[in-house]
mmCIF file of C-alpha atoms and ligand atoms in Angstrom:
data_model
loop_
_atom_site.group_PDB
_atom_site.id
_atom_site.type_symbol
_atom_site.label_atom_id
_atom_site.label_comp_id
_atom_site.label_asym_id
_atom_site.label_seq_id
_atom_site.Cartn_x
_atom_site.Cartn_y
_atom_site.Cartn_z
ATOM 1 C CA UNK A 98 30.432 106.479 180.406
ATOM 2 C CA UNK A 99 31.039 105.714 184.037
ATOM 3 C CA UNK A 100 28.963 103.313 186.064
ATOM 4 C CA UNK A 101 26.294 105.017 188.135
ATOM 5 C CA UNK A 102 24.515 103.984 191.276
ATOM 6 C CA UNK A 103 21.425 106.005 190.367
ATOM 7 C CA UNK A 104 18.200 103.994 190.150
ATOM 8 C CA UNK A 105 15.015 105.849 189.261
ATOM 9 C CA UNK A 106 11.524 104.638 188.419
ATOM 10 C CA UNK A 107 8.127 105.551 187.049
ATOM 11 C CA UNK A 108 5.202 104.030 188.918
ATOM 12 C CA UNK A 109 1.855 104.652 187.214
ATOM 13 C CA UNK A 110 -1.481 103.561 188.650
ATOM 14 C CA UNK A 111 -3.678 101.893 186.011
ATOM 15 C CA UNK A 112 -6.879 103.599 187.133
ATOM 16 C CA UNK A 113 -6.945 105.454 183.829
ATOM 17 C CA UNK A 114 -4.871 106.612 180.889
ATOM 18 C CA UNK A 115 -1.754 108.759 181.085
ATOM 19 C CA UNK A 116 -2.446 112.469 180.781
ATOM 20 C CA UNK A 117 -0.202 115.468 180.348
ATOM 21 C CA UNK A 118 0.568 115.673 184.077
ATOM 22 C CA UNK A 119 1.758 112.067 184.130
ATOM 23 C CA UNK A 120 3.879 112.709 181.028
ATOM 24 C CA UNK A 121 5.628 115.547 182.852
ATOM 25 C CA UNK A 122 6.350 113.272 185.848
ATOM 26 C CA UNK A 123 7.530 110.391 183.630
ATOM 27 C CA UNK A 124 9.748 112.707 181.606
ATOM 28 C CA UNK A 125 11.351 114.270 184.680
ATOM 29 C CA UNK A 126 12.134 110.913 186.274
ATOM 30 C CA UNK A 127 13.434 109.515 182.975
ATOM 31 C CA UNK A 128 15.674 112.488 182.159
ATOM 32 C CA UNK A 129 17.004 112.753 185.692
ATOM 33 C CA UNK A 130 17.938 109.052 185.653
ATOM 34 C CA UNK A 131 19.498 109.021 182.193
ATOM 35 C CA UNK A 132 21.368 112.302 182.711
ATOM 36 C CA UNK A 133 22.966 110.589 185.725
ATOM 37 C CA UNK A 134 23.718 107.550 183.593
ATOM 38 C CA UNK A 135 21.341 105.674 185.864
ATOM 39 C CA UNK A 136 18.784 102.933 185.489
ATOM 40 C CA UNK A 137 15.089 103.714 185.024
ATOM 41 C CA UNK A 138 12.575 101.113 186.167
ATOM 42 C CA UNK A 139 8.881 100.695 185.455
ATOM 43 C CA UNK A 140 6.444 99.591 188.142
ATOM 44 C CA UNK A 141 2.723 99.160 187.660
ATOM 45 C CA UNK A 142 0.933 100.155 190.871
ATOM 46 C CA UNK A 143 -2.042 97.873 190.385
ATOM 47 C CA UNK A 144 -3.012 97.536 194.033
ATOM 48 C CA UNK A 145 -6.668 98.295 193.593
ATOM 49 C CA UNK A 146 -8.384 96.014 191.045
ATOM 50 C CA UNK A 147 -11.856 97.524 191.564
ATOM 51 C CA UNK A 148 -10.521 100.921 190.489
ATOM 52 C CA UNK A 149 -8.478 99.583 187.607
ATOM 53 C CA UNK A 150 -9.689 100.514 184.163
ATOM 54 C CA UNK A 151 -9.653 97.486 181.843
ATOM 55 C CA UNK A 152 -6.860 97.829 179.305
ATOM 56 C CA UNK A 153 -5.209 100.712 181.155
ATOM 57 C CA UNK A 154 -1.972 98.853 181.871
ATOM 58 C CA UNK A 155 -1.359 98.035 178.220
ATOM 59 C CA UNK A 156 -2.437 101.527 177.140
ATOM 60 C CA UNK A 157 -0.014 103.190 179.584
ATOM 61 C CA UNK A 158 2.918 101.068 178.472
ATOM 62 C CA UNK A 159 2.245 101.505 174.782
ATOM 63 C CA UNK A 160 1.778 105.279 175.194
ATOM 64 C CA UNK A 161 5.152 105.469 176.948
ATOM 65 C CA UNK A 162 6.760 103.419 174.193
ATOM 66 C CA UNK A 163 5.309 105.580 171.459
ATOM 67 C CA UNK A 164 6.698 108.639 173.269
ATOM 68 C CA UNK A 165 10.160 107.070 173.037
ATOM 69 C CA UNK A 166 10.633 105.915 176.642
ATOM 70 C CA UNK A 167 12.673 102.773 177.284
ATOM 71 C CA UNK A 168 12.868 101.214 180.732
ATOM 72 C CA UNK A 169 15.395 98.826 182.177
ATOM 73 C CA UNK A 170 14.604 95.298 183.255
ATOM 74 C CA UNK A 171 11.255 93.622 183.636
ATOM 75 C CA UNK A 172 8.098 95.494 184.482
ATOM 76 C CA UNK A 173 7.188 94.930 188.148
ATOM 77 C CA UNK A 174 3.528 94.655 189.119
ATOM 78 C CA UNK A 175 2.428 95.346 192.671
ATOM 79 C CA UNK A 176 -0.330 92.758 192.242
ATOM 80 C CA UNK A 177 2.472 90.163 192.273
ATOM 81 C CA UNK A 178 4.038 91.440 195.479
ATOM 82 C CA UNK A 179 1.301 90.653 198.001
ATOM 83 C CA UNK A 180 3.399 88.110 199.912
ATOM 84 C CA UNK A 181 6.055 90.714 200.614
ATOM 85 C CA UNK A 182 3.448 93.212 201.827
ATOM 86 C CA UNK A 183 1.733 90.602 204.008
ATOM 87 C CA UNK A 184 5.000 89.589 205.644
ATOM 88 C CA UNK A 185 5.807 93.164 206.684
ATOM 89 C CA UNK A 186 2.237 93.882 207.724
ATOM 90 C CA UNK A 187 2.193 90.849 210.008
ATOM 91 C CA UNK A 188 5.511 91.874 211.499
ATOM 92 C CA UNK A 189 4.282 95.406 212.232
ATOM 93 C CA UNK A 190 1.066 94.029 213.705
ATOM 94 C CA UNK A 191 2.742 91.449 215.918
ATOM 95 C CA UNK A 192 5.119 94.107 217.293
ATOM 96 C CA UNK A 193 2.205 96.365 218.151
ATOM 97 C CA UNK A 194 3.358 99.013 215.670
ATOM 98 C CA UNK A 195 0.169 98.579 213.684
ATOM 99 C CA UNK A 196 -3.317 97.696 214.908
ATOM 100 C CA UNK A 197 -6.710 96.705 213.610
ATOM 101 C CA UNK A 198 -9.365 99.389 213.261
ATOM 102 C CA UNK A 199 -13.080 98.671 213.004
ATOM 103 C CA UNK A 200 -14.274 102.268 212.821
ATOM 104 C CA UNK A 201 -16.839 103.013 210.157
ATOM 105 C CA UNK A 202 -16.529 105.927 207.776
ATOM 106 C CA UNK A 203 -19.487 107.492 209.538
ATOM 107 C CA UNK A 204 -17.775 107.286 212.935
ATOM 108 C CA UNK A 205 -14.782 109.161 211.543
ATOM 109 C CA UNK A 206 -16.738 111.790 209.659
ATOM 110 C CA UNK A 207 -16.135 114.629 212.063
ATOM 111 C CA UNK A 208 -12.357 114.276 212.394
ATOM 112 C CA UNK A 209 -11.221 115.924 209.122
ATOM 113 C CA UNK A 210 -9.364 112.858 207.925
ATOM 114 C CA UNK A 211 -7.041 112.715 210.937
ATOM 115 C CA UNK A 212 -7.696 109.444 212.694
ATOM 116 C CA UNK A 213 -8.265 110.101 216.415
ATOM 117 C CA UNK A 214 -6.829 106.756 217.565
ATOM 118 C CA UNK A 215 -10.128 105.247 218.715
ATOM 119 C CA UNK A 216 -8.998 101.637 218.158
ATOM 120 C CA UNK A 217 -5.386 102.086 219.286
ATOM 121 C CA UNK A 218 -5.765 99.990 222.392
ATOM 122 C CA UNK A 219 -8.840 97.971 221.470
ATOM 123 C CA UNK A 220 -6.936 94.808 220.587
ATOM 124 C CA UNK A 221 -9.102 93.895 217.578
ATOM 125 C CA UNK A 222 -8.021 90.867 215.537
ATOM 126 C CA UNK A 223 -6.378 91.139 212.156
ATOM 127 C CA UNK A 224 -9.119 89.545 210.039
ATOM 128 C CA UNK A 225 -11.653 91.630 208.109
ATOM 129 C CA UNK A 226 -10.475 94.894 209.596
ATOM 130 C CA UNK A 227 -8.472 97.846 208.376
ATOM 131 C CA UNK A 228 -4.900 97.940 209.672
ATOM 132 C CA UNK A 229 -3.477 101.269 210.777
ATOM 133 C CA UNK A 230 0.114 102.200 211.471
ATOM 134 C CA UNK A 231 0.665 103.947 214.789
ATOM 135 C CA UNK A 232 2.416 107.254 214.119
ATOM 136 C CA UNK A 233 4.729 109.015 216.585
ATOM 137 C CA UNK A 234 4.031 112.522 217.899
ATOM 138 C CA UNK A 235 6.894 113.834 215.808
ATOM 139 C CA UNK A 236 7.536 115.994 212.776
ATOM 140 C CA UNK A 237 9.243 114.324 209.829
ATOM 141 C CA UNK A 238 11.072 116.466 207.313
ATOM 142 C CA UNK A 239 13.253 116.201 204.263
ATOM 143 C CA UNK A 240 14.824 118.454 201.665
ATOM 144 C CA UNK A 241 13.204 118.054 198.287
ATOM 145 C CA UNK A 242 15.447 118.857 195.318
ATOM 146 C CA UNK A 243 12.845 121.232 193.898
ATOM 147 C CA UNK A 244 10.395 122.038 196.674
ATOM 148 C CA UNK A 245 13.055 122.554 199.361
ATOM 149 C CA UNK A 246 12.406 121.806 203.014
ATOM 150 C CA UNK A 247 9.120 120.012 203.697
ATOM 151 C CA UNK A 248 7.940 119.204 207.180
ATOM 152 C CA UNK A 249 4.868 117.472 208.536
ATOM 153 C CA UNK A 250 3.857 116.506 212.050
ATOM 154 C CA UNK A 251 2.587 112.955 211.743
ATOM 155 C CA UNK A 252 0.532 112.908 214.905
ATOM 156 C CA UNK A 253 -1.186 116.252 214.416
ATOM 157 C CA UNK A 254 -1.399 116.477 210.617
ATOM 158 C CA UNK A 255 -1.837 112.841 209.528
ATOM 159 C CA UNK A 256 -2.752 110.514 212.384
ATOM 160 C CA UNK A 257 -2.484 106.724 212.391
ATOM 161 C CA UNK A 258 -2.888 105.804 208.731
ATOM 162 C CA UNK A 259 -4.247 102.769 206.920
ATOM 163 C CA UNK A 260 -1.688 100.322 205.512
ATOM 164 C CA UNK A 261 -4.219 97.600 204.641
ATOM 165 C CA UNK A 262 -7.832 98.290 203.918
ATOM 166 C CA UNK A 263 -10.717 96.388 205.412
ATOM 167 C CA UNK A 264 -11.302 94.687 202.052
ATOM 168 C CA UNK A 265 -7.777 93.261 202.253
ATOM 169 C CA UNK A 266 -6.164 95.602 199.715
ATOM 170 C CA UNK A 267 -2.755 96.984 200.650
ATOM 171 C CA UNK A 268 -2.322 100.729 200.809
ATOM 172 C CA UNK A 269 -0.113 102.719 198.481
ATOM 173 C CA UNK A 270 1.993 104.054 201.388
ATOM 174 C CA UNK A 271 3.126 100.594 202.456
ATOM 175 C CA UNK A 272 3.614 99.134 198.979
ATOM 176 C CA UNK A 273 5.543 102.092 197.593
ATOM 177 C CA UNK A 274 8.064 102.062 200.440
ATOM 178 C CA UNK A 275 8.639 98.316 200.263
ATOM 179 C CA UNK A 276 8.959 98.262 196.484
ATOM 180 C CA UNK A 277 11.259 101.267 196.194
ATOM 181 C CA UNK A 278 13.595 99.644 198.720
ATOM 182 C CA UNK A 279 13.298 96.182 197.146
ATOM 183 C CA UNK A 280 14.120 97.616 193.703
ATOM 184 C CA UNK A 281 17.032 99.634 195.109
ATOM 185 C CA UNK A 282 15.532 102.966 194.029
ATOM 186 C CA UNK A 283 17.869 105.820 194.992
ATOM 187 C CA UNK A 284 15.900 108.709 193.487
ATOM 188 C CA UNK A 285 12.177 109.285 193.509
ATOM 189 C CA UNK A 286 10.977 111.841 190.970
ATOM 190 C CA UNK A 287 7.194 112.229 190.916
ATOM 191 C CA UNK A 288 4.342 114.728 191.014
ATOM 192 C CA UNK A 289 3.994 117.260 193.814
ATOM 193 C CA UNK A 290 0.609 115.769 194.726
ATOM 194 C CA UNK A 291 2.657 113.159 196.619
ATOM 195 C CA UNK A 292 4.737 115.651 198.593
ATOM 196 C CA UNK A 293 2.528 115.276 201.640
ATOM 197 C CA UNK A 294 2.709 111.469 201.476
ATOM 198 C CA UNK A 295 6.480 111.587 201.814
ATOM 199 C CA UNK A 296 6.723 112.049 205.609
ATOM 200 C CA UNK A 297 4.585 108.908 206.085
ATOM 201 C CA UNK A 298 6.960 107.089 203.780
ATOM 202 C CA UNK A 299 9.997 108.400 205.680
ATOM 203 C CA UNK A 300 8.503 107.073 208.888
ATOM 204 C CA UNK A 301 7.934 103.636 207.348
ATOM 205 C CA UNK A 302 11.507 103.586 206.016
ATOM 206 C CA UNK A 303 12.827 104.431 209.464
ATOM 207 C CA UNK A 304 10.658 101.830 211.150
ATOM 208 C CA UNK A 305 11.717 99.091 208.734
ATOM 209 C CA UNK A 306 15.389 100.063 208.594
ATOM 210 C CA UNK A 307 15.231 100.908 204.873
ATOM 211 C CA UNK A 308 17.432 103.498 203.178
ATOM 212 C CA UNK A 309 15.945 106.910 202.452
ATOM 213 C CA UNK A 310 15.976 107.852 198.759
ATOM 214 C CA UNK A 311 16.425 111.392 197.441
ATOM 215 C CA UNK A 312 13.182 113.119 196.432
ATOM 216 C CA UNK A 313 12.268 115.491 193.642
ATOM 217 C CA UNK A 314 8.621 116.519 193.340
ATOM 218 C CA UNK A 315 7.755 118.159 190.028
ATOM 219 C CA UNK A 316 5.141 120.918 189.923
ATOM 220 C CA UNK A 317 1.577 119.963 189.189
ATOM 221 C CA UNK A 318 0.002 120.977 185.945
ATOM 222 C CA UNK A 319 -2.989 123.195 186.608
ATOM 223 C CA UNK A 320 -5.558 124.321 184.118
ATOM 224 C CA UNK A 321 -6.187 128.054 183.730
ATOM 225 C CA UNK A 322 -9.444 127.617 185.663
ATOM 226 C CA UNK A 323 -7.492 126.232 188.618
ATOM 227 C CA UNK A 324 -8.287 122.539 188.232
ATOM 228 C CA UNK A 325 -5.487 120.101 188.713
ATOM 229 C CA UNK A 326 -4.894 118.248 185.475
ATOM 230 C CA UNK A 327 -5.648 114.744 186.598
ATOM 231 C CA UNK A 328 -7.476 111.557 185.938
ATOM 232 C CA UNK A 329 -10.796 112.869 187.076
ATOM 233 C CA UNK A 330 -11.172 116.141 185.250
ATOM 234 C CA UNK A 331 -11.327 116.598 181.476
ATOM 235 C CA UNK A 332 -7.776 115.479 180.908
ATOM 236 C CA UNK A 333 -7.404 113.895 177.504
ATOM 237 C CA UNK A 334 -5.315 110.749 177.022
ATOM 238 C CA UNK A 335 -1.916 111.362 175.466
ATOM 239 C CA UNK A 336 -2.521 111.359 171.733
ATOM 240 C CA UNK A 337 -0.160 109.068 169.886
ATOM 241 C CA UNK A 338 0.308 111.470 166.983
ATOM 242 C CA UNK A 339 1.118 114.384 169.297
ATOM 243 C CA UNK A 340 4.255 112.972 170.898
ATOM 244 C CA UNK A 341 6.598 115.673 169.606
ATOM 245 C CA UNK A 342 4.520 118.732 170.545
ATOM 246 C CA UNK A 343 3.514 117.266 173.910
ATOM 247 C CA UNK A 344 7.086 116.283 174.788
ATOM 248 C CA UNK A 345 8.187 119.829 173.885
ATOM 249 C CA UNK A 346 5.507 121.257 176.151
ATOM 250 C CA UNK A 347 6.425 118.845 178.919
ATOM 251 C CA UNK A 348 10.093 119.876 178.620
ATOM 252 C CA UNK A 349 9.077 123.535 178.881
ATOM 253 C CA UNK A 350 6.800 122.797 181.857
ATOM 254 C CA UNK A 351 9.967 121.436 183.506
ATOM 255 C CA UNK A 352 11.835 124.680 182.821
ATOM 256 C CA UNK A 353 13.985 123.184 180.062
ATOM 257 C CA UNK A 354 14.468 125.271 176.922
ATOM 258 C CA UNK A 355 14.286 123.274 173.699
ATOM 259 C CA UNK A 356 14.650 125.563 170.688
ATOM 260 C CA UNK A 357 12.222 125.867 167.777
ATOM 261 C CA UNK A 358 14.555 123.796 165.602
ATOM 262 C CA UNK A 359 13.306 120.781 167.574
ATOM 263 C CA UNK A 360 9.698 121.263 166.429
ATOM 264 C CA UNK A 361 9.999 118.404 163.938
ATOM 265 C CA UNK A 362 12.301 116.156 165.950
ATOM 266 C CA UNK A 363 11.217 112.592 166.641
ATOM 267 C CA UNK A 364 10.202 111.688 170.225
ATOM 268 C CA UNK A 365 13.455 109.775 170.626
ATOM 269 C CA UNK A 366 15.509 112.762 169.424
ATOM 270 C CA UNK A 367 13.697 114.991 171.911
ATOM 271 C CA UNK A 368 14.405 112.627 174.785
ATOM 272 C CA UNK A 369 18.065 112.488 173.788
ATOM 273 C CA UNK A 370 18.179 116.281 173.630
ATOM 274 C CA UNK A 371 16.525 116.346 177.058
ATOM 275 C CA UNK A 372 19.117 113.986 178.539
ATOM 276 C CA UNK A 373 22.026 116.047 177.184
ATOM 277 C CA UNK A 374 20.578 119.351 178.402
ATOM 278 C CA UNK A 375 18.857 118.238 181.610
ATOM 279 C CA UNK A 376 19.058 120.833 184.355
ATOM 280 C CA UNK A 377 16.932 119.988 187.379
ATOM 281 C CA UNK A 378 17.742 123.385 188.900
ATOM 282 C CA UNK A 379 15.520 124.969 186.214
ATOM 283 C CA UNK A 380 12.371 123.091 187.295
ATOM 284 C CA UNK A 381 9.831 125.584 188.620
ATOM 285 C CA UNK A 382 8.471 124.764 192.046
ATOM 286 C CA UNK A 383 5.101 126.370 191.499
ATOM 287 C CA UNK A 384 2.295 124.784 189.469
ATOM 288 C CA UNK A 385 2.448 125.200 185.720
ATOM 289 C CA UNK A 386 -0.596 126.501 183.869
ATOM 290 C CA UNK A 387 -1.605 124.430 180.879
ATOM 291 C CA UNK A 388 -4.615 124.451 178.653
ATOM 292 C CA UNK A 389 -5.766 120.848 178.697
ATOM 293 C CA UNK A 390 -7.820 121.338 175.564
ATOM 294 C CA UNK A 391 -4.697 121.877 173.487
ATOM 295 C CA UNK A 392 -3.552 118.412 172.663
HETATM 296 N N1 LIG B 5 1.278 105.313 191.573
HETATM 297 C C1 LIG B 5 1.331 106.688 191.988
HETATM 298 C C2 LIG B 5 0.504 107.538 191.050
HETATM 299 O O1 LIG B 5 0.266 107.156 189.917
HETATM 300 C C3 LIG B 5 2.739 107.245 191.994
HETATM 301 C C4 LIG B 5 3.521 106.675 193.106
HETATM 302 C C5 LIG B 5 4.873 107.294 193.299
HETATM 303 O O2 LIG B 5 5.474 107.791 192.326
HETATM 304 O O3 LIG B 5 5.350 107.234 194.432
HETATM 305 O O4 LIG B 5 0.090 108.616 191.450
HETATM 306 ZN ZN1 ZN B 6 -10.873 102.491 214.623
#
């Protein structure tokens, strides 16, 4: 085996258990990393204690272990990275690249989620306010390995976005960019629900002089009735005794073609098969239909 510079990661949020959609994302990032002889890191995105489900962190890690996944190095927790986030936030604020916003939810109701810049020049202080990053009137774009070219105009389609909430919690967009760079992540493989967060992250990388990773967004898993298979809607936790059938289904959702002879393989054997046969070009770019009740 030759040394590889590939570093991938899986970054679950402990707001609930892992479901089939998260298994598909974990599997894709794992197989892509291992097929490149790369490292695969685990990061717990526990930025939001009020929304954390007690026991979810341990449940996520033990589910991944029982499905055969092995990660490299120590688990990183975002709850232990606040100093790094604060340092960058203060830097952005003191350079005028970010500003304090005191607008209430009610005040912003009629703007369709695109912040109209009301506080841009208000000069509010940093304490007890939300902090927003000033976005340029520019389109950011990148070529996703599965989804192809993706483009978004930050000014018109996103607006100045929150990087620290009023309650002092850091936003996903800031933390994810800092941590991926800090951990040396070269390849981000995750669910397509984050496709439209990527241009914000590209802007932050540019602003902070951080390298831009490659991106691969795997298709979402949609139920036949059109619901996204997610934390909020009827998605069962990954059953421990269903690792083999669910890994087979996850492989197929990623366009890989394990044969019927693998029906009784162990989870570890399936992952090894997946590494040997991994072909990212087979991943469909449209959502995959799955019946969430089958588990
Ligand atoms: N923590 C995010 C989630 O669970 C994923 C972040 C990422 O992969 O960039 O949806
Ligand atoms: Zn405001």
